[in-house]
Amino acid sequence: EVKMDQVVDAATHAAIFSNLSALLDFQRRFLIAVEGPLTAAARSVPDSYAAHIGTLFTKAEADFGVYEEFCANHKHANEVAEASAVKLLEKAAILDARTQLPSFLIKPIQRICKYPLLLRELIKMSAADAPDLEELRAAEAAMKRVGDRVNEKQRREENRLIAADLGERVEEWKLVRRE
């Protein structure tokens, strides 16, 4: 509604919501891919092995990269949302820009951090001879790699913002080499 009603300009909307549409699209597709096997897995232990839950995660590892941009933009998104809070109050009936919006913007970051924990719990609860145990371990490793890439992207973005801020503050660049 914020976009449809043009509550904020396109640049502000993009700064706040980044690639949220792509992230939601991926999550919907992943949910659909997981729902069927999980429904079958709930019937019995042998059905849970046949569900290959771990394989679903490892196959989607590259697609989880959609989180990198969103997570790297999180701090900036909150700053822009705070600066735009007065305009966003126009939609206060559906979203409180000062309290609800920041909590919504953190959800994808929380989700990407929970996947390795969920998989670790599945591994811990699995029998030592479970036929899908290696798949689950591979999935946990894949989701840890995803988390590491998200963290690295966030670190690089923070460094980029610090360098840009420094660049704006320093008036005389003759003695400083820019890279």
PDB file of C-alpha atoms in Angstrom:
ATOM      1  CA  GLU A   1       0.000   0.000   0.000  1.00  0.00           C
ATOM      2  CA  VAL A   2       2.896   2.338   0.695  1.00  0.00           C
ATOM      3  CA  LYS A   3       4.072   1.810  -2.880  1.00  0.00           C
ATOM      4  CA  MET A   4       0.628   1.843  -4.504  1.00  0.00           C
ATOM      5  CA  ASP A   5      -0.413   5.030  -2.723  1.00  0.00           C
ATOM      6  CA  GLN A   6       3.012   6.619  -3.341  1.00  0.00           C
ATOM      7  CA  VAL A   7       3.327   7.568   0.321  1.00  0.00           C
ATOM      8  CA  VAL A   8       7.087   7.948  -0.198  1.00  0.00           C
ATOM      9  CA  ASP A   9       9.059   8.419  -3.408  1.00  0.00           C
ATOM     10  CA  ALA A  10      10.409   5.404  -5.298  1.00  0.00           C
ATOM     11  CA  ALA A  11      13.969   5.856  -4.004  1.00  0.00           C
ATOM     12  CA  THR A  12      12.785   5.923  -0.393  1.00  0.00           C
ATOM     13  CA  HIS A  13      10.581   2.878  -0.963  1.00  0.00           C
ATOM     14  CA  ALA A  14      13.516   1.018  -2.542  1.00  0.00           C
ATOM     15  CA  ALA A  15      15.803   2.029   0.322  1.00  0.00           C
ATOM     16  CA  ILE A  16      13.371   0.739   2.938  1.00  0.00           C
ATOM     17  CA  PHE A  17      12.105  -2.407   1.233  1.00  0.00           C
ATOM     18  CA  SER A  18      15.168  -3.229  -0.887  1.00  0.00           C
ATOM     19  CA  ASN A  19      14.610  -6.559  -2.651  1.00  0.00           C
ATOM     20  CA  LEU A  20      11.756  -7.625  -0.378  1.00  0.00           C
ATOM     21  CA  SER A  21       9.614  -8.677  -3.354  1.00  0.00           C
ATOM     22  CA  ALA A  22      12.312 -11.051  -4.598  1.00  0.00           C
ATOM     23  CA  LEU A  23      12.813 -12.383  -1.073  1.00  0.00           C
ATOM     24  CA  LEU A  24       9.088 -13.012  -0.646  1.00  0.00           C
ATOM     25  CA  ASP A  25       8.911 -14.687  -4.052  1.00  0.00           C
ATOM     26  CA  PHE A  26      11.759 -17.026  -3.116  1.00  0.00           C
ATOM     27  CA  GLN A  27      10.238 -17.812   0.301  1.00  0.00           C
ATOM     28  CA  ARG A  28       6.855 -18.631  -1.273  1.00  0.00           C
ATOM     29  CA  ARG A  29       8.497 -21.011  -3.739  1.00  0.00           C
ATOM     30  CA  PHE A  30      10.581 -22.594  -0.968  1.00  0.00           C
ATOM     31  CA  LEU A  31       7.507 -22.995   1.239  1.00  0.00           C
ATOM     32  CA  ILE A  32       5.655 -24.751  -1.571  1.00  0.00           C
ATOM     33  CA  ALA A  33       8.667 -27.039  -2.117  1.00  0.00           C
ATOM     34  CA  VAL A  34       8.818 -27.894   1.593  1.00  0.00           C
ATOM     35  CA  GLU A  35       5.109 -28.215   2.423  1.00  0.00           C
ATOM     36  CA  GLY A  36       4.461 -31.452   0.546  1.00  0.00           C
ATOM     37  CA  PRO A  37       7.444 -33.357   1.937  1.00  0.00           C
ATOM     38  CA  LEU A  38       6.792 -32.042   5.448  1.00  0.00           C
ATOM     39  CA  THR A  39       3.183 -33.176   5.313  1.00  0.00           C
ATOM     40  CA  ALA A  40       4.361 -36.640   4.284  1.00  0.00           C
ATOM     41  CA  ALA A  41       7.146 -36.578   6.911  1.00  0.00           C
ATOM     42  CA  ALA A  42       4.619 -35.984   9.679  1.00  0.00           C
ATOM     43  CA  ARG A  43       2.930 -39.346   8.993  1.00  0.00           C
ATOM     44  CA  SER A  44       5.750 -41.615  10.149  1.00  0.00           C
ATOM     45  CA  VAL A  45       9.479 -41.866  10.747  1.00  0.00           C
ATOM     46  CA  PRO A  46      10.111 -43.773   7.486  1.00  0.00           C
ATOM     47  CA  ASP A  47       8.119 -41.103   5.621  1.00  0.00           C
ATOM     48  CA  SER A  48      10.268 -38.440   7.268  1.00  0.00           C
ATOM     49  CA  TYR A  49      13.385 -40.083   5.827  1.00  0.00           C
ATOM     50  CA  ALA A  50      11.801 -40.186   2.390  1.00  0.00           C
ATOM     51  CA  ALA A  51      10.961 -36.471   2.588  1.00  0.00           C
ATOM     52  CA  HIS A  52      14.628 -35.500   2.064  1.00  0.00           C
ATOM     53  CA  ILE A  53      14.201 -32.233   3.938  1.00  0.00           C
ATOM     54  CA  GLY A  54      17.951 -31.662   3.973  1.00  0.00           C
ATOM     55  CA  THR A  55      18.154 -31.964   0.203  1.00  0.00           C
ATOM     56  CA  LEU A  56      15.520 -29.239  -0.185  1.00  0.00           C
ATOM     57  CA  PHE A  57      17.799 -26.852   1.693  1.00  0.00           C
ATOM     58  CA  THR A  58      20.993 -27.813  -0.129  1.00  0.00           C
ATOM     59  CA  LYS A  59      19.307 -27.495  -3.536  1.00  0.00           C
ATOM     60  CA  ALA A  60      18.060 -24.021  -2.589  1.00  0.00           C
ATOM     61  CA  GLU A  61      21.390 -22.813  -1.152  1.00  0.00           C
ATOM     62  CA  ALA A  62      22.155 -20.466  -4.051  1.00  0.00           C
ATOM     63  CA  ASP A  63      18.590 -19.129  -4.034  1.00  0.00           C
ATOM     64  CA  PHE A  64      18.955 -18.180  -0.377  1.00  0.00           C
ATOM     65  CA  GLY A  65      21.412 -15.573  -1.659  1.00  0.00           C
ATOM     66  CA  VAL A  66      18.399 -13.285  -2.064  1.00  0.00           C
ATOM     67  CA  TYR A  67      18.753 -12.623   1.664  1.00  0.00           C
ATOM     68  CA  GLU A  68      22.189 -11.044   1.225  1.00  0.00           C
ATOM     69  CA  GLU A  69      20.987  -7.761  -0.275  1.00  0.00           C
ATOM     70  CA  PHE A  70      18.056  -7.424   2.109  1.00  0.00           C
ATOM     71  CA  CYS A  71      20.143  -8.110   5.198  1.00  0.00           C
ATOM     72  CA  ALA A  72      23.006  -5.876   4.067  1.00  0.00           C
ATOM     73  CA  ASN A  73      20.508  -3.052   3.607  1.00  0.00           C
ATOM     74  CA  HIS A  74      18.822  -3.550   6.989  1.00  0.00           C
ATOM     75  CA  LYS A  75      20.557  -0.771   8.916  1.00  0.00           C
ATOM     76  CA  HIS A  76      20.088   1.729   6.095  1.00  0.00           C
ATOM     77  CA  ALA A  77      16.445   0.649   5.677  1.00  0.00           C
ATOM     78  CA  ASN A  78      15.729   1.362   9.337  1.00  0.00           C
ATOM     79  CA  GLU A  79      17.422   4.755   9.109  1.00  0.00           C
ATOM     80  CA  VAL A  80      15.400   5.718   6.022  1.00  0.00           C
ATOM     81  CA  ALA A  81      12.196   4.406   7.605  1.00  0.00           C
ATOM     82  CA  GLU A  82      12.865   6.485  10.713  1.00  0.00           C
ATOM     83  CA  ALA A  83      13.550   9.575   8.594  1.00  0.00           C
ATOM     84  CA  SER A  84      10.340   8.917   6.630  1.00  0.00           C
ATOM     85  CA  ALA A  85       8.211   8.088   9.664  1.00  0.00           C
ATOM     86  CA  VAL A  86       6.049  11.197   9.337  1.00  0.00           C
ATOM     87  CA  LYS A  87       5.095  10.301   5.752  1.00  0.00           C
ATOM     88  CA  LEU A  88       4.664   6.644   6.665  1.00  0.00           C
ATOM     89  CA  LEU A  89       2.223   7.622   9.420  1.00  0.00           C
ATOM     90  CA  GLU A  90      -0.255   8.003   6.573  1.00  0.00           C
ATOM     91  CA  LYS A  91      -0.464   4.203   6.676  1.00  0.00           C
ATOM     92  CA  ALA A  92      -0.580   3.994  10.469  1.00  0.00           C
ATOM     93  CA  ALA A  93      -3.875   2.114  10.249  1.00  0.00           C
ATOM     94  CA  ILE A  94      -2.039  -0.888   8.805  1.00  0.00           C
ATOM     95  CA  LEU A  95       1.522  -0.326   9.986  1.00  0.00           C
ATOM     96  CA  ASP A  96       3.101   1.751  12.733  1.00  0.00           C
ATOM     97  CA  ALA A  97       6.303   3.039  11.105  1.00  0.00           C
ATOM     98  CA  ARG A  98       8.045   3.600  14.441  1.00  0.00           C
ATOM     99  CA  THR A  99       7.364   0.244  16.103  1.00  0.00           C
ATOM    100  CA  GLN A 100       5.953  -2.343  13.684  1.00  0.00           C
ATOM    101  CA  LEU A 101       8.000  -1.538  10.593  1.00  0.00           C
ATOM    102  CA  PRO A 102      11.389  -2.141  12.266  1.00  0.00           C
ATOM    103  CA  SER A 103      10.097  -5.421  13.686  1.00  0.00           C
ATOM    104  CA  PHE A 104       8.929  -6.496  10.219  1.00  0.00           C
ATOM    105  CA  LEU A 105      12.231  -5.503   8.632  1.00  0.00           C
ATOM    106  CA  ILE A 106      14.187  -7.684  11.071  1.00  0.00           C
ATOM    107  CA  LYS A 107      12.110 -10.833  10.369  1.00  0.00           C
ATOM    108  CA  PRO A 108      14.102 -12.011   7.308  1.00  0.00           C
ATOM    109  CA  ILE A 109      17.352 -11.639   9.241  1.00  0.00           C
ATOM    110  CA  GLN A 110      15.916 -13.652  12.100  1.00  0.00           C
ATOM    111  CA  ARG A 111      14.668 -16.294   9.676  1.00  0.00           C
ATOM    112  CA  ILE A 112      18.002 -16.799   7.957  1.00  0.00           C
ATOM    113  CA  CYS A 113      19.629 -17.227  11.380  1.00  0.00           C
ATOM    114  CA  LYS A 114      17.053 -19.812  12.475  1.00  0.00           C
ATOM    115  CA  TYR A 115      17.522 -22.272   9.623  1.00  0.00           C
ATOM    116  CA  PRO A 116      20.882 -23.662  10.833  1.00  0.00           C
ATOM    117  CA  LEU A 117      19.447 -23.930  14.349  1.00  0.00           C
ATOM    118  CA  LEU A 118      16.389 -25.797  13.073  1.00  0.00           C
ATOM    119  CA  LEU A 119      18.534 -28.191  11.084  1.00  0.00           C
ATOM    120  CA  ARG A 120      20.862 -28.702  14.057  1.00  0.00           C
ATOM    121  CA  GLU A 121      17.835 -29.678  16.164  1.00  0.00           C
ATOM    122  CA  LEU A 122      16.663 -32.132  13.485  1.00  0.00           C
ATOM    123  CA  ILE A 123      20.133 -33.692  13.474  1.00  0.00           C
ATOM    124  CA  LYS A 124      20.179 -33.892  17.259  1.00  0.00           C
ATOM    125  CA  MET A 125      16.751 -35.553  17.322  1.00  0.00           C
ATOM    126  CA  SER A 126      17.647 -38.029  14.547  1.00  0.00           C
ATOM    127  CA  ALA A 127      18.784 -41.548  15.221  1.00  0.00           C
ATOM    128  CA  ALA A 128      22.496 -42.179  14.659  1.00  0.00           C
ATOM    129  CA  ASP A 129      21.630 -44.521  11.784  1.00  0.00           C
ATOM    130  CA  ALA A 130      18.952 -42.311  10.191  1.00  0.00           C
ATOM    131  CA  PRO A 131      19.215 -42.616   6.395  1.00  0.00           C
ATOM    132  CA  ASP A 132      18.777 -38.858   5.926  1.00  0.00           C
ATOM    133  CA  LEU A 133      21.311 -37.795   8.556  1.00  0.00           C
ATOM    134  CA  GLU A 134      24.037 -36.878   6.048  1.00  0.00           C
ATOM    135  CA  GLU A 135      21.517 -34.860   4.029  1.00  0.00           C
ATOM    136  CA  LEU A 136      20.588 -32.930   7.163  1.00  0.00           C
ATOM    137  CA  ARG A 137      24.257 -32.320   7.992  1.00  0.00           C
ATOM    138  CA  ALA A 138      24.877 -31.084   4.449  1.00  0.00           C
ATOM    139  CA  ALA A 139      21.839 -28.815   4.755  1.00  0.00           C
ATOM    140  CA  GLU A 140      23.073 -27.414   8.055  1.00  0.00           C
ATOM    141  CA  ALA A 141      26.461 -26.700   6.480  1.00  0.00           C
ATOM    142  CA  ALA A 142      24.760 -25.076   3.484  1.00  0.00           C
ATOM    143  CA  MET A 143      22.655 -22.823   5.668  1.00  0.00           C
ATOM    144  CA  LYS A 144      25.705 -21.914   7.735  1.00  0.00           C
ATOM    145  CA  ARG A 145      27.440 -20.889   4.495  1.00  0.00           C
ATOM    146  CA  VAL A 146      24.393 -18.804   3.582  1.00  0.00           C
ATOM    147  CA  GLY A 147      24.551 -17.092   6.976  1.00  0.00           C
ATOM    148  CA  ASP A 148      28.278 -16.492   6.561  1.00  0.00           C
ATOM    149  CA  ARG A 149      27.698 -14.909   3.129  1.00  0.00           C
ATOM    150  CA  VAL A 150      24.936 -12.718   4.558  1.00  0.00           C
ATOM    151  CA  ASN A 151      27.247 -11.601   7.380  1.00  0.00           C
ATOM    152  CA  GLU A 152      30.067 -10.893   4.927  1.00  0.00           C
ATOM    153  CA  LYS A 153      27.756  -8.863   2.680  1.00  0.00           C
ATOM    154  CA  GLN A 154      26.559  -6.893   5.721  1.00  0.00           C
ATOM    155  CA  ARG A 155      30.148  -6.254   6.790  1.00  0.00           C
ATOM    156  CA  ARG A 156      31.110  -5.041   3.327  1.00  0.00           C
ATOM    157  CA  GLU A 157      28.077  -2.777   3.128  1.00  0.00           C
ATOM    158  CA  GLU A 158      28.849  -1.299   6.542  1.00  0.00           C
ATOM    159  CA  ASN A 159      32.446  -0.687   5.437  1.00  0.00           C
ATOM    160  CA  ARG A 160      31.210   0.917   2.209  1.00  0.00           C
ATOM    161  CA  LEU A 161      28.932   3.243   4.166  1.00  0.00           C
ATOM    162  CA  ILE A 162      31.747   4.150   6.580  1.00  0.00           C
ATOM    163  CA  ALA A 163      34.072   4.911   3.646  1.00  0.00           C
ATOM    164  CA  ALA A 164      31.383   7.016   1.945  1.00  0.00           C
ATOM    165  CA  ASP A 165      30.757   8.915   5.163  1.00  0.00           C
ATOM    166  CA  LEU A 166      34.462   9.478   5.625  1.00  0.00           C
ATOM    167  CA  GLY A 167      34.714  10.640   2.017  1.00  0.00           C
ATOM    168  CA  GLU A 168      32.041  13.252   2.666  1.00  0.00           C
ATOM    169  CA  ARG A 169      33.760  14.460   5.820  1.00  0.00           C
ATOM    170  CA  VAL A 170      37.297  14.773   4.481  1.00  0.00           C
ATOM    171  CA  GLU A 171      37.730  17.971   2.486  1.00  0.00           C
ATOM    172  CA  GLU A 172      41.304  17.575   1.304  1.00  0.00           C
ATOM    173  CA  TRP A 173      42.062  14.272  -0.450  1.00  0.00           C
ATOM    174  CA  LYS A 174      45.502  15.182  -1.799  1.00  0.00           C
ATOM    175  CA  LEU A 175      47.349  13.177   0.831  1.00  0.00           C
ATOM    176  CA  VAL A 176      44.849  10.319   1.011  1.00  0.00           C
ATOM    177  CA  ARG A 177      44.634   7.687  -1.701  1.00  0.00           C
ATOM    178  CA  ARG A 178      41.064   6.589  -2.535  1.00  0.00           C
ATOM    179  CA  GLU A 179      40.423   2.972  -3.422  1.00  0.00           C
TER     180      GLU A 179
END
